[in-house]
Amino acid sequence: MDSASCRGRVVVAYRDAALEYPRVAPFDPPCAYPEYPFAADDVSADNPVYGAVRETLRLAGLDEARFGTAAWNPLGDLVDRGATVVIKPNWVRHYHPLGLDIFSIITHPAVLRPLIDYAFKAVGPTGRIWLMDAPLYDSDFARLTELCQLERFEAILRARGVPLTIGDLRSLVVDMDSGVVVHRTHRDVWESESTEFDLGGDSEFAPLGPTLHRIFGSDYDRRLTTSFHRRINGRQRHCYRISRRVLEADLVISVPKLKTHKKTGVTLNIKNMIGINTNKNYIPHYRVGSPREGGDEFPDTSRRSTRARRRIVRLAKDHLLARLGTPAERLARVFMRGLLAMRNTRLPQRSGVTADPLDVFYQTIQGDTYRTGDWWGNDTCWRSALDMNKILLYGTPEGTLNVRPVRRYFSLIDGVMGGDEAGPLAPTPRSAGVLLAGFDPLSVDIIATQIMGLDPGLIRDQRRALELTHHRLADVDSPLFVRSNVPEWHGGISRASDLGFRPHPTWSEYFAQR
């Protein structure tokens, strides 16, 4: 392999079990490190995370010879003066439905802060630093901004000369009432500008041609998503709308969370890139029906009553709710309000807990804990994630794929607090004190999955990405190497030293039986 490929096989795994997030923006470092680009008094003693990120970058070997001097410029290894850096966090949602710590779900800005400082040191005042994501289409970005103190964060750093812009990449935002979409807003702003890619036969969906009519996106009307992913006169069409801001980047820094996922097993770097697509209805999440029917929405069952109830739910969605803006949506809202009121009468709401209307609906009407592809048999969602990574690494602003990578990539996973069990949207917080970093999304994800105590060979996006990598690297069989401040992790992760994250309940049997 060339030197870049060799470096891609090295993953940094830093851990300080006592590590905690600071509370007040802009999350200044505890001291003015020699390379710190701001005034010596722009510091905060209550921020151990900054130093932990700094040490992680050192362990990654970035600008190694100058570490400890004022000239240390770690990201200068990856991006030039005047260039554009996109930092992509995981800002999926603005609340935890169980009233638990929101930062078990979303990336904490204290982890982002040192990356912004070092990006500024690399690109200078003439460069551009964009901190952006596309959350779920019903997420309240204003509330998320408040929780992360982003207005204060951005204002203070811009006053210090940092060319920082924080933005919401979504072109489609919806308002929901009792689990029913009641209003759709199409945003046509600078942040939401996008380019359409048609991956055609290069898409991971190409082998699924006969079942493409079953795919489901985000909104009720499946016709929106199937129009972007279908066969036309024998030709495959697989379209996504990718952020122009990401496509204009010279360096993308992925900063996902260390947590489990109900559709893909884990959500790390590969899954994080779902958030560079500006319209969620371009993204297939699952295929309706059971595997016997050509779907992966839920497992096969021999129970006639369950199959009948599932059909009723599907007919209601496809023939009532799918007609956007019709009286059926208003009727559905009235129905869901009544259903939730009945549930709250029988099961009084706990303080701080938000009942998931869809959970209530499926458990009551469908009588089934499986829904919307939330189980280990989902063979759809991981394909969307891999398609997104192909575009990230090889996609041009003109909407084509190059044969070689067109932008640099770096990852730093926020596992200071992770999340297990019902991830990604209702995880149990895990104070893990972990940061993982590297130059290749697959390598970092494999080590992160091992640290969680799960088998990367059972994670479909990682397994398939490894197959694809064999076609690009001549020496892919050379082992991953872990650099760590934890002696038990240095060199590689063993089962005896993992953190024992618990998988999503609908994945437990899958991991247990293998």
XYZ file of C-alpha atoms in Angstrom:
514
model
C 0.000 0.000 0.000
C 1.020 3.621 -0.402
C 1.723 5.760 2.663
C -1.809 7.216 2.715
C -3.317 3.726 2.724
C -0.958 2.628 5.522
C -1.986 5.620 7.606
C -5.627 4.728 6.924
C -5.099 1.399 8.670
C -4.093 3.126 11.939
C -6.846 4.031 14.415
C -6.409 6.025 17.616
C -8.391 4.909 20.673
C -8.067 7.332 23.585
C -9.777 6.780 26.910
C -10.154 8.639 30.189
C -12.986 7.053 32.152
C -13.414 10.238 34.234
C -13.794 12.497 31.191
C -16.858 14.781 31.286
C -18.225 17.494 29.027
C -17.816 21.149 30.084
C -20.988 23.162 30.500
C -20.420 26.653 29.103
C -19.738 27.745 25.513
C -17.432 28.433 23.753
C -15.665 25.529 25.528
C -12.211 27.114 25.713
C -9.210 24.918 26.625
C -7.994 24.623 30.232
C -4.761 26.443 29.351
C -3.146 28.275 26.461
C -1.297 25.439 24.743
C 1.814 26.514 22.795
C -0.052 26.320 19.457
C -3.278 27.960 20.764
C -4.309 30.604 18.198
C -6.109 32.935 20.635
C -5.302 35.101 23.654
C -3.769 33.462 26.717
C -6.754 34.470 28.854
C -9.296 32.852 26.490
C -9.235 29.674 28.558
C -11.519 27.728 30.899
C -10.249 25.423 33.634
C -13.447 23.373 33.449
C -12.766 21.659 30.116
C -10.803 18.394 30.076
C -12.279 17.419 26.688
C -10.145 19.918 24.747
C -6.920 18.352 26.015
C -8.255 14.860 25.310
C -8.976 15.756 21.672
C -5.530 17.360 21.407
C -3.865 14.196 22.705
C -5.926 12.098 20.277
C -4.638 14.172 17.356
C -1.084 13.753 18.636
C -1.522 9.983 18.825
C -2.743 10.095 15.211
C 0.724 11.324 14.248
C -0.451 14.625 12.773
C 2.464 17.077 12.349
C 4.300 14.905 14.852
C 7.690 16.604 14.652
C 6.366 19.988 15.801
C 4.080 18.867 18.630
C 4.596 20.983 21.760
C 5.688 24.062 19.825
C 3.778 27.132 18.663
C 4.130 25.887 15.085
C 2.196 22.618 15.673
C -0.486 22.512 12.993
C -2.110 19.038 13.060
C -4.748 19.593 10.393
C -2.206 21.339 8.195
C -1.230 17.804 7.222
C -4.661 17.445 5.607
C -5.711 20.861 4.278
C -4.050 23.975 2.840
C -4.217 27.646 3.678
C -7.391 29.273 2.340
C -9.177 25.931 1.896
C -12.651 24.794 3.018
C -13.284 22.430 5.911
C -16.678 20.871 6.628
C -17.128 19.443 10.121
C -20.031 16.976 10.158
C -21.419 16.181 13.642
C -24.349 13.910 14.470
C -27.159 16.311 15.368
C -29.988 13.921 14.658
C -32.553 15.104 17.218
C -33.227 17.879 19.744
C -34.535 15.790 22.657
C -34.184 12.458 24.410
C -37.635 10.814 24.568
C -36.877 9.243 27.959
C -35.715 12.518 29.480
C -32.114 11.280 29.646
C -28.954 13.124 28.620
C -29.333 14.515 25.083
C -25.575 14.166 24.563
C -25.920 10.405 24.459
C -27.675 11.102 21.133
C -25.871 14.086 19.606
C -22.270 15.226 19.249
C -21.207 17.602 22.011
C -19.818 20.952 20.786
C -16.898 20.677 23.238
C -15.539 17.861 21.062
C -15.988 20.061 17.985
C -14.287 23.119 19.473
C -10.634 21.973 19.253
C -11.240 20.699 15.732
C -12.489 24.171 14.778
C -9.425 25.791 16.372
C -7.014 23.496 14.534
C -8.946 23.907 11.280
C -8.588 27.681 11.728
C -4.874 27.316 12.324
C -4.631 25.304 9.091
C -6.833 27.339 6.700
C -6.390 30.790 8.264
C -8.813 33.735 8.100
C -9.169 33.415 4.308
C -10.386 29.819 4.578
C -13.875 28.573 5.383
C -15.024 26.349 8.239
C -18.567 25.010 7.996
C -20.132 23.144 10.908
C -23.255 21.547 9.423
C -25.622 18.577 9.496
C -29.067 17.519 8.261
C -30.997 16.266 11.322
C -34.203 14.240 11.142
C -36.777 16.081 9.067
C -38.960 16.775 12.126
C -36.123 17.953 14.399
C -36.296 21.473 15.819
C -32.970 23.046 14.826
C -33.633 26.158 16.900
C -34.036 24.013 20.013
C -30.931 22.010 19.130
C -29.031 25.285 18.704
C -30.152 26.319 22.174
C -29.147 23.008 23.779
C -25.669 23.159 22.212
C -25.282 26.923 22.868
C -24.412 27.306 19.204
C -25.314 30.985 18.853
C -22.910 31.975 21.638
C -20.367 29.462 20.367
C -20.427 30.869 16.821
C -20.541 34.531 17.855
C -17.500 34.326 20.152
C -15.373 32.410 17.660
C -16.309 34.706 14.778
C -15.381 37.702 16.960
C -11.938 36.102 17.326
C -11.604 35.959 13.546
C -12.619 32.353 12.893
C -14.415 32.028 9.499
C -17.038 29.751 11.056
C -20.569 29.163 9.770
C -23.034 26.835 11.505
C -25.950 25.594 9.437
C -28.852 23.230 8.877
C -28.462 21.360 5.577
C -32.099 20.236 5.259
C -34.172 21.307 2.273
C -37.301 19.651 3.727
C -38.519 20.249 7.296
C -41.804 19.015 8.731
C -43.953 19.758 11.765
C -45.547 16.773 13.466
C -48.497 16.475 15.830
C -49.040 13.190 17.670
C -46.793 11.366 15.222
C -48.571 12.735 12.119
C -47.003 15.218 9.681
C -49.131 18.369 9.682
C -46.959 20.802 7.735
C -44.066 20.583 5.268
C -41.612 23.403 4.611
C -39.251 23.369 1.635
C -36.186 25.459 2.468
C -34.367 27.155 -0.392
C -31.415 28.749 1.400
C -27.639 28.752 1.006
C -27.163 25.923 3.502
C -29.671 23.645 1.766
C -28.273 24.006 -1.785
C -27.653 20.571 -3.226
C -26.585 18.539 -6.253
C -28.443 15.473 -7.472
C -26.372 12.328 -7.951
C -27.614 9.340 -9.902
C -25.354 6.426 -8.951
C -27.101 4.055 -11.360
C -25.461 0.637 -11.362
C -22.790 1.842 -8.903
C -25.424 2.069 -6.157
C -25.628 -0.589 -3.471
C -29.317 -0.845 -4.405
C -28.566 -2.134 -7.900
C -28.892 -5.824 -6.845
C -32.366 -5.157 -5.402
C -34.027 -4.233 -8.694
C -37.047 -6.594 -8.360
C -37.949 -5.224 -4.887
C -37.296 -1.505 -5.410
C -41.039 -0.822 -5.540
C -41.134 -1.704 -1.822
C -38.672 0.888 -0.527
C -39.799 3.439 2.042
C -38.170 6.809 2.782
C -39.264 9.240 5.498
C -42.690 10.584 4.538
C -45.841 8.476 4.096
C -45.917 8.658 0.317
C -43.539 5.927 -0.849
C -43.952 7.123 -4.420
C -41.558 9.983 -3.665
C -38.745 7.601 -2.743
C -39.464 4.944 -5.358
C -39.292 7.637 -8.046
C -35.657 8.222 -7.049
C -34.770 4.521 -6.885
C -36.162 2.407 -9.719
C -35.490 0.612 -12.966
C -36.302 2.491 -16.198
C -36.128 0.488 -19.415
C -33.663 -1.896 -17.828
C -31.473 0.908 -16.432
C -30.976 1.462 -12.714
C -31.749 4.939 -11.330
C -30.558 5.679 -7.779
C -30.642 9.375 -6.889
C -29.598 11.395 -3.843
C -29.521 15.122 -3.150
C -26.116 15.924 -1.643
C -25.196 19.173 0.075
C -23.252 21.607 -2.111
C -21.397 22.751 0.999
C -20.027 19.239 1.549
C -19.133 18.842 -2.125
C -17.184 22.112 -1.994
C -15.064 20.906 0.938
C -11.353 20.160 0.649
C -11.466 18.302 3.974
C -14.444 16.664 5.691
C -14.167 15.866 9.392
C -16.769 13.360 10.575
C -17.671 13.586 14.273
C -20.344 10.950 15.005
C -21.440 9.468 18.333
C -20.453 6.090 19.736
C -23.884 4.446 19.880
C -26.082 1.602 18.723
C -28.633 1.808 15.914
C -31.955 0.033 15.454
C -31.609 -0.312 11.659
C -27.865 -0.800 11.130
C -26.594 -2.166 14.458
C -24.253 0.744 15.146
C -24.155 4.359 14.015
C -20.607 5.598 13.503
C -18.824 7.207 10.527
C -20.467 5.288 7.697
C -23.980 5.902 9.007
C -23.117 9.514 9.937
C -22.932 10.454 6.258
C -26.681 9.983 5.838
C -26.695 13.583 7.089
C -25.056 15.010 3.942
C -28.266 14.280 1.986
C -30.512 17.346 2.167
C -33.902 15.664 1.579
C -34.689 12.558 3.647
C -37.182 11.242 1.087
C -34.273 10.412 -1.233
C -32.990 7.905 1.343
C -34.437 4.353 1.409
C -34.799 3.265 5.043
C -36.441 -0.142 4.597
C -38.624 -2.170 2.211
C -42.217 -2.797 3.200
C -43.287 -6.311 4.141
C -41.422 -9.331 5.486
C -38.483 -11.123 3.803
C -40.869 -13.731 2.360
C -42.651 -10.880 0.537
C -39.436 -9.196 -0.624
C -39.294 -6.696 2.248
C -37.346 -6.177 5.455
C -39.813 -4.110 7.490
C -40.209 -6.898 10.045
C -39.453 -10.627 10.341
C -41.574 -13.360 8.819
C -44.260 -14.716 11.123
C -46.547 -17.740 11.061
C -49.251 -15.933 13.061
C -52.192 -15.081 10.817
C -53.494 -12.387 13.148
C -50.147 -10.567 13.081
C -49.957 -10.783 9.292
C -53.512 -9.452 8.991
C -52.842 -6.514 11.315
C -49.653 -5.692 9.440
C -51.599 -5.586 6.158
C -54.176 -3.238 7.658
C -51.442 -0.851 8.797
C -49.775 -0.952 5.375
C -53.048 -0.305 3.514
C -53.824 2.629 5.805
C -50.413 4.161 5.111
C -50.357 3.579 1.373
C -53.942 4.548 0.604
C -54.766 7.148 3.237
C -51.714 8.850 4.720
C -49.768 8.643 1.452
C -52.112 11.200 -0.092
C -50.217 14.209 1.213
C -52.259 17.106 2.552
C -55.595 15.305 2.352
C -58.336 15.025 4.995
C -56.895 11.565 5.763
C -53.942 13.224 7.471
C -56.270 15.334 9.621
C -58.293 12.245 10.475
C -55.086 10.407 11.373
C -54.081 13.225 13.714
C -57.428 13.023 15.548
C -57.082 9.247 15.775
C -53.519 9.448 17.137
C -54.463 12.061 19.731
C -57.186 9.738 20.983
C -54.852 6.747 20.982
C -52.193 8.628 22.947
C -54.773 9.920 25.423
C -56.016 6.363 25.977
C -52.453 5.134 26.469
C -51.707 7.895 28.989
C -54.886 7.041 30.926
C -53.875 3.409 31.226
C -50.141 4.078 31.675
C -49.594 7.443 33.386
C -46.745 9.394 31.857
C -43.497 9.515 33.798
C -41.999 12.935 34.359
C -39.594 13.923 31.589
C -40.580 11.011 29.345
C -42.027 11.661 25.896
C -44.125 8.801 24.561
C -43.196 7.900 20.997
C -46.516 8.093 19.106
C -45.336 5.565 16.530
C -44.362 3.080 19.246
C -47.823 3.462 20.764
C -49.459 3.065 17.366
C -47.565 -0.050 16.318
C -47.861 -1.791 19.670
C -51.595 -1.062 19.865
C -52.739 -1.506 16.264
C -50.149 -3.862 14.823
C -49.582 -5.711 18.088
C -45.928 -6.018 17.173
C -42.672 -4.658 18.583
C -41.092 -4.713 15.102
C -41.712 -1.701 12.899
C -40.233 0.391 10.074
C -37.242 -1.874 9.534
C -36.020 -1.519 13.111
C -34.368 -4.927 13.470
C -31.292 -6.891 12.493
C -32.873 -8.109 9.240
C -32.907 -4.611 7.718
C -31.079 -5.034 4.408
C -31.841 -1.547 3.088
C -30.631 1.261 5.351
C -26.962 0.251 5.283
C -27.032 0.484 1.484
C -28.077 4.144 1.657
C -25.231 4.834 4.089
C -22.634 3.209 1.835
C -23.931 5.092 -1.215
C -23.529 8.316 0.753
C -19.919 7.468 1.589
C -19.124 6.762 -2.064
C -20.396 10.226 -2.935
C -18.563 11.839 -0.016
C -15.205 10.412 -1.056
C -15.532 10.351 -4.855
C -18.346 12.768 -5.724
C -17.679 15.987 -7.633
C -19.742 19.199 -7.374
C -20.997 18.429 -10.892
C -22.754 15.271 -9.697
C -20.352 12.616 -11.009
C -18.088 10.045 -9.339
C -14.348 10.334 -9.831
C -12.113 7.248 -9.937
C -9.967 8.646 -7.096
C -10.947 10.459 -3.883
C -11.624 14.147 -4.479
C -11.416 15.364 -0.878
C -9.533 14.518 2.293
C -11.238 12.796 5.199
C -10.668 12.606 8.952
C -12.808 11.194 11.719
C -13.089 11.754 15.439
C -15.834 9.783 17.218
C -17.392 11.370 20.307
C -17.642 8.590 22.858
C -17.112 10.748 25.934
C -20.712 9.789 26.477
C -21.970 7.007 24.238
C -25.340 5.340 23.934
C -26.413 1.714 23.879
C -29.635 -0.351 23.854
C -32.395 1.653 22.074
C -30.129 3.779 19.888
C -29.918 5.945 17.935
C -32.860 8.030 19.194
C -33.543 6.716 22.723
C -30.269 5.201 23.918
C -29.185 4.506 27.465
C -26.331 6.950 28.187
C -22.915 5.333 28.671
C -20.174 7.448 30.259
C -17.366 5.839 28.318
C -14.738 8.604 28.183
C -13.672 7.474 24.702
C -12.419 9.309 21.614
C -11.552 7.440 18.409
C -9.794 8.949 15.411
C -8.450 7.971 12.020
C -8.159 8.703 8.316
C -10.440 5.975 6.963
C -14.125 5.682 7.974
C -14.204 1.901 7.737
C -11.088 1.333 9.856
C -12.329 3.663 12.590
C -15.793 2.074 12.559
C -14.371 -1.449 12.876
C -12.316 -0.538 15.944
C -15.194 1.462 17.452
C -17.507 -1.527 17.017
C -14.964 -3.798 18.713
C -14.606 -1.358 21.604
C -18.393 -1.430 21.992
C -18.106 -5.223 22.310
C -19.925 -6.015 19.062
C -18.761 -8.007 16.054
C -17.920 -5.856 12.971
C -18.462 -8.924 10.797
C -22.153 -8.764 11.669
C -22.534 -5.089 10.706
C -23.619 -5.080 7.068
C -22.240 -1.691 6.049
C -18.811 -2.585 7.444
C -18.811 -6.050 5.909
C -19.759 -4.712 2.471
C -17.335 -1.766 2.726
C -14.542 -4.233 3.402
C -15.494 -6.132 0.237
C -15.413 -2.889 -1.761
C -12.057 -1.937 -0.240
C -10.519 -5.139 -1.590
C -11.024 -3.718 -5.067
C -9.208 -0.475 -4.227
C -6.273 -1.529 -2.044
C -3.687 -4.129 -2.937
C -2.798 -4.963 0.644
C -6.086 -4.650 2.508
C -5.270 -7.773 4.517
C -2.612 -5.932 6.512
C -4.062 -5.692 10.024
C -5.511 -2.608 11.604
C -3.236 -1.129 14.248
C -4.567 0.697 17.298
C -2.609 3.473 18.983
C -3.916 4.043 22.474
C -3.123 5.469 25.876
C -4.806 2.332 27.272
C -2.244 -0.503 27.396
C -4.910 -3.170 26.831
C -6.031 -1.430 23.632
C -2.644 -0.576 22.147
C -2.105 -2.757 19.116
C -5.672 -4.122 18.929
C -8.931 -4.618 20.825
C -9.659 -7.913 22.579
C -13.006 -9.136 23.902
C -11.561 -8.994 27.403
C -10.994 -5.233 27.120
C -14.161 -4.055 25.330
C -16.782 -1.854 27.017
C -19.722 -4.253 26.730
C -22.252 -1.993 25.047
C -25.690 -3.609 24.866
C -27.218 -3.792 21.383
C -30.670 -2.551 20.451
C -33.258 -5.063 21.770
C -34.239 -6.093 18.226
C -30.570 -6.918 17.526
C -29.798 -8.854 20.722
C -30.772 -12.266 19.330
C -28.724 -11.619 16.192
C -25.513 -10.962 18.122
C -26.224 -13.704 20.667
C -26.725 -16.535 18.200
C -23.498 -15.885 16.284
